[in-house]
Amino acid sequence: DSVASRGLGDVYKRQHLHHLFLACQFTQGKTLIAMIISQSLLIVLGLSLLLIGVAEYIQFYLFVLLSIVYYLLMQKMWKLKT
């Protein structure tokens, strides 16, 4: 029993960044490039913090902070698009 068959597909789509890009008229190719770039930046950030010796608890709180910012931005963007 999949999510789509229960009629919940549209609700779950709002949780995915690529659907927001597509709703903002990005092509599939530009959406892919934007996501690859954003993930690459996060990888560079994580590795940089590791290599310069930032304490793990600080990295954890930074991750939590970035997750909250991401969530709030997604909520705001979807409200602007609807």
PDB file of C-alpha atoms in Angstrom:
ATOM      1  CA  ASP A   1       0.000   0.000   0.000  1.00  0.00           C
ATOM      2  CA  SER A   2       2.003   2.954  -1.274  1.00  0.00           C
ATOM      3  CA  VAL A   3       1.718   6.556  -0.210  1.00  0.00           C
ATOM      4  CA  ALA A   4       0.443   7.572  -3.654  1.00  0.00           C
ATOM      5  CA  SER A   5      -2.299   4.957  -3.634  1.00  0.00           C
ATOM      6  CA  ARG A   6      -3.591   6.365  -0.342  1.00  0.00           C
ATOM      7  CA  GLY A   7      -3.838   9.842  -1.840  1.00  0.00           C
ATOM      8  CA  LEU A   8      -1.040  11.297   0.253  1.00  0.00           C
ATOM      9  CA  GLY A   9       1.425  11.833  -2.577  1.00  0.00           C
ATOM     10  CA  ASP A  10       0.893  15.596  -2.859  1.00  0.00           C
ATOM     11  CA  VAL A  11       1.442  16.079   0.862  1.00  0.00           C
ATOM     12  CA  TYR A  12       4.765  14.257   0.761  1.00  0.00           C
ATOM     13  CA  LYS A  13       5.901  16.061  -2.389  1.00  0.00           C
ATOM     14  CA  ARG A  14       6.086  19.284  -0.391  1.00  0.00           C
ATOM     15  CA  GLN A  15       8.853  17.774   1.678  1.00  0.00           C
ATOM     16  CA  HIS A  16      11.165  17.333  -1.286  1.00  0.00           C
ATOM     17  CA  LEU A  17      13.450  20.093  -2.472  1.00  0.00           C
ATOM     18  CA  HIS A  18      13.371  18.995  -6.110  1.00  0.00           C
ATOM     19  CA  HIS A  19       9.592  19.527  -6.251  1.00  0.00           C
ATOM     20  CA  LEU A  20      10.079  23.094  -5.045  1.00  0.00           C
ATOM     21  CA  PHE A  21      12.645  23.729  -7.777  1.00  0.00           C
ATOM     22  CA  LEU A  22      10.264  22.330 -10.375  1.00  0.00           C
ATOM     23  CA  ALA A  23       7.401  24.449  -9.004  1.00  0.00           C
ATOM     24  CA  CYS A  24       9.667  27.488  -9.433  1.00  0.00           C
ATOM     25  CA  GLN A  25       9.926  26.661 -13.158  1.00  0.00           C
ATOM     26  CA  PHE A  26      13.396  25.115 -13.041  1.00  0.00           C
ATOM     27  CA  THR A  27      13.934  22.501 -15.725  1.00  0.00           C
ATOM     28  CA  GLN A  28      14.803  18.995 -14.602  1.00  0.00           C
ATOM     29  CA  GLY A  29      18.398  19.576 -15.669  1.00  0.00           C
ATOM     30  CA  LYS A  30      18.729  22.856 -13.769  1.00  0.00           C
ATOM     31  CA  THR A  31      17.102  21.247 -10.738  1.00  0.00           C
ATOM     32  CA  LEU A  32      19.660  18.448 -10.839  1.00  0.00           C
ATOM     33  CA  ILE A  33      22.554  20.895 -11.185  1.00  0.00           C
ATOM     34  CA  ALA A  34      21.268  23.059  -8.309  1.00  0.00           C
ATOM     35  CA  MET A  35      20.941  20.023  -6.065  1.00  0.00           C
ATOM     36  CA  ILE A  36      24.394  18.702  -6.977  1.00  0.00           C
ATOM     37  CA  ILE A  37      25.939  22.114  -6.250  1.00  0.00           C
ATOM     38  CA  SER A  38      24.129  22.468  -2.913  1.00  0.00           C
ATOM     39  CA  GLN A  39      25.139  18.974  -1.825  1.00  0.00           C
ATOM     40  CA  SER A  40      28.717  19.573  -2.916  1.00  0.00           C
ATOM     41  CA  LEU A  41      28.839  22.737  -0.810  1.00  0.00           C
ATOM     42  CA  LEU A  42      27.552  20.826   2.215  1.00  0.00           C
ATOM     43  CA  ILE A  43      30.177  18.121   1.670  1.00  0.00           C
ATOM     44  CA  VAL A  44      32.937  20.744   1.440  1.00  0.00           C
ATOM     45  CA  LEU A  45      31.624  22.405   4.617  1.00  0.00           C
ATOM     46  CA  GLY A  46      31.549  19.107   6.510  1.00  0.00           C
ATOM     47  CA  LEU A  47      35.009  18.052   5.395  1.00  0.00           C
ATOM     48  CA  SER A  48      36.430  21.505   6.121  1.00  0.00           C
ATOM     49  CA  LEU A  49      35.038  21.470   9.651  1.00  0.00           C
ATOM     50  CA  LEU A  50      36.513  18.000  10.152  1.00  0.00           C
ATOM     51  CA  LEU A  51      39.925  18.884   8.764  1.00  0.00           C
ATOM     52  CA  ILE A  52      40.330  22.090  10.770  1.00  0.00           C
ATOM     53  CA  GLY A  53      39.429  20.220  13.927  1.00  0.00           C
ATOM     54  CA  VAL A  54      36.084  21.735  14.898  1.00  0.00           C
ATOM     55  CA  ALA A  55      34.655  19.821  17.848  1.00  0.00           C
ATOM     56  CA  GLU A  56      32.015  17.235  16.970  1.00  0.00           C
ATOM     57  CA  TYR A  57      29.403  18.783  19.258  1.00  0.00           C
ATOM     58  CA  ILE A  58      29.753  22.083  17.373  1.00  0.00           C
ATOM     59  CA  GLN A  59      29.380  20.245  14.068  1.00  0.00           C
ATOM     60  CA  PHE A  60      26.263  18.569  15.439  1.00  0.00           C
ATOM     61  CA  TYR A  61      24.661  21.850  16.535  1.00  0.00           C
ATOM     62  CA  LEU A  62      25.550  23.409  13.193  1.00  0.00           C
ATOM     63  CA  PHE A  63      23.806  20.480  11.472  1.00  0.00           C
ATOM     64  CA  VAL A  64      20.728  20.997  13.659  1.00  0.00           C
ATOM     65  CA  LEU A  65      20.756  24.730  12.914  1.00  0.00           C
ATOM     66  CA  LEU A  66      21.064  24.151   9.157  1.00  0.00           C
ATOM     67  CA  SER A  67      18.228  21.606   9.314  1.00  0.00           C
ATOM     68  CA  ILE A  68      15.943  24.100  11.056  1.00  0.00           C
ATOM     69  CA  VAL A  69      16.829  26.840   8.559  1.00  0.00           C
ATOM     70  CA  TYR A  70      16.158  24.419   5.680  1.00  0.00           C
ATOM     71  CA  TYR A  71      12.771  23.461   7.161  1.00  0.00           C
ATOM     72  CA  LEU A  72      11.726  27.084   7.702  1.00  0.00           C
ATOM     73  CA  LEU A  73      12.839  28.126   4.219  1.00  0.00           C
ATOM     74  CA  MET A  74      10.950  25.218   2.642  1.00  0.00           C
ATOM     75  CA  GLN A  75       7.787  26.175   4.524  1.00  0.00           C
ATOM     76  CA  LYS A  76       8.106  29.822   3.476  1.00  0.00           C
ATOM     77  CA  MET A  77       8.851  28.986  -0.163  1.00  0.00           C
ATOM     78  CA  TRP A  78       5.897  26.620  -0.459  1.00  0.00           C
ATOM     79  CA  LYS A  79       3.608  29.289   1.007  1.00  0.00           C
ATOM     80  CA  LEU A  80       4.866  31.758  -1.591  1.00  0.00           C
ATOM     81  CA  LYS A  81       4.236  29.250  -4.402  1.00  0.00           C
ATOM     82  CA  THR A  82       0.665  28.430  -3.338  1.00  0.00           C
TER      83      THR A  82
END
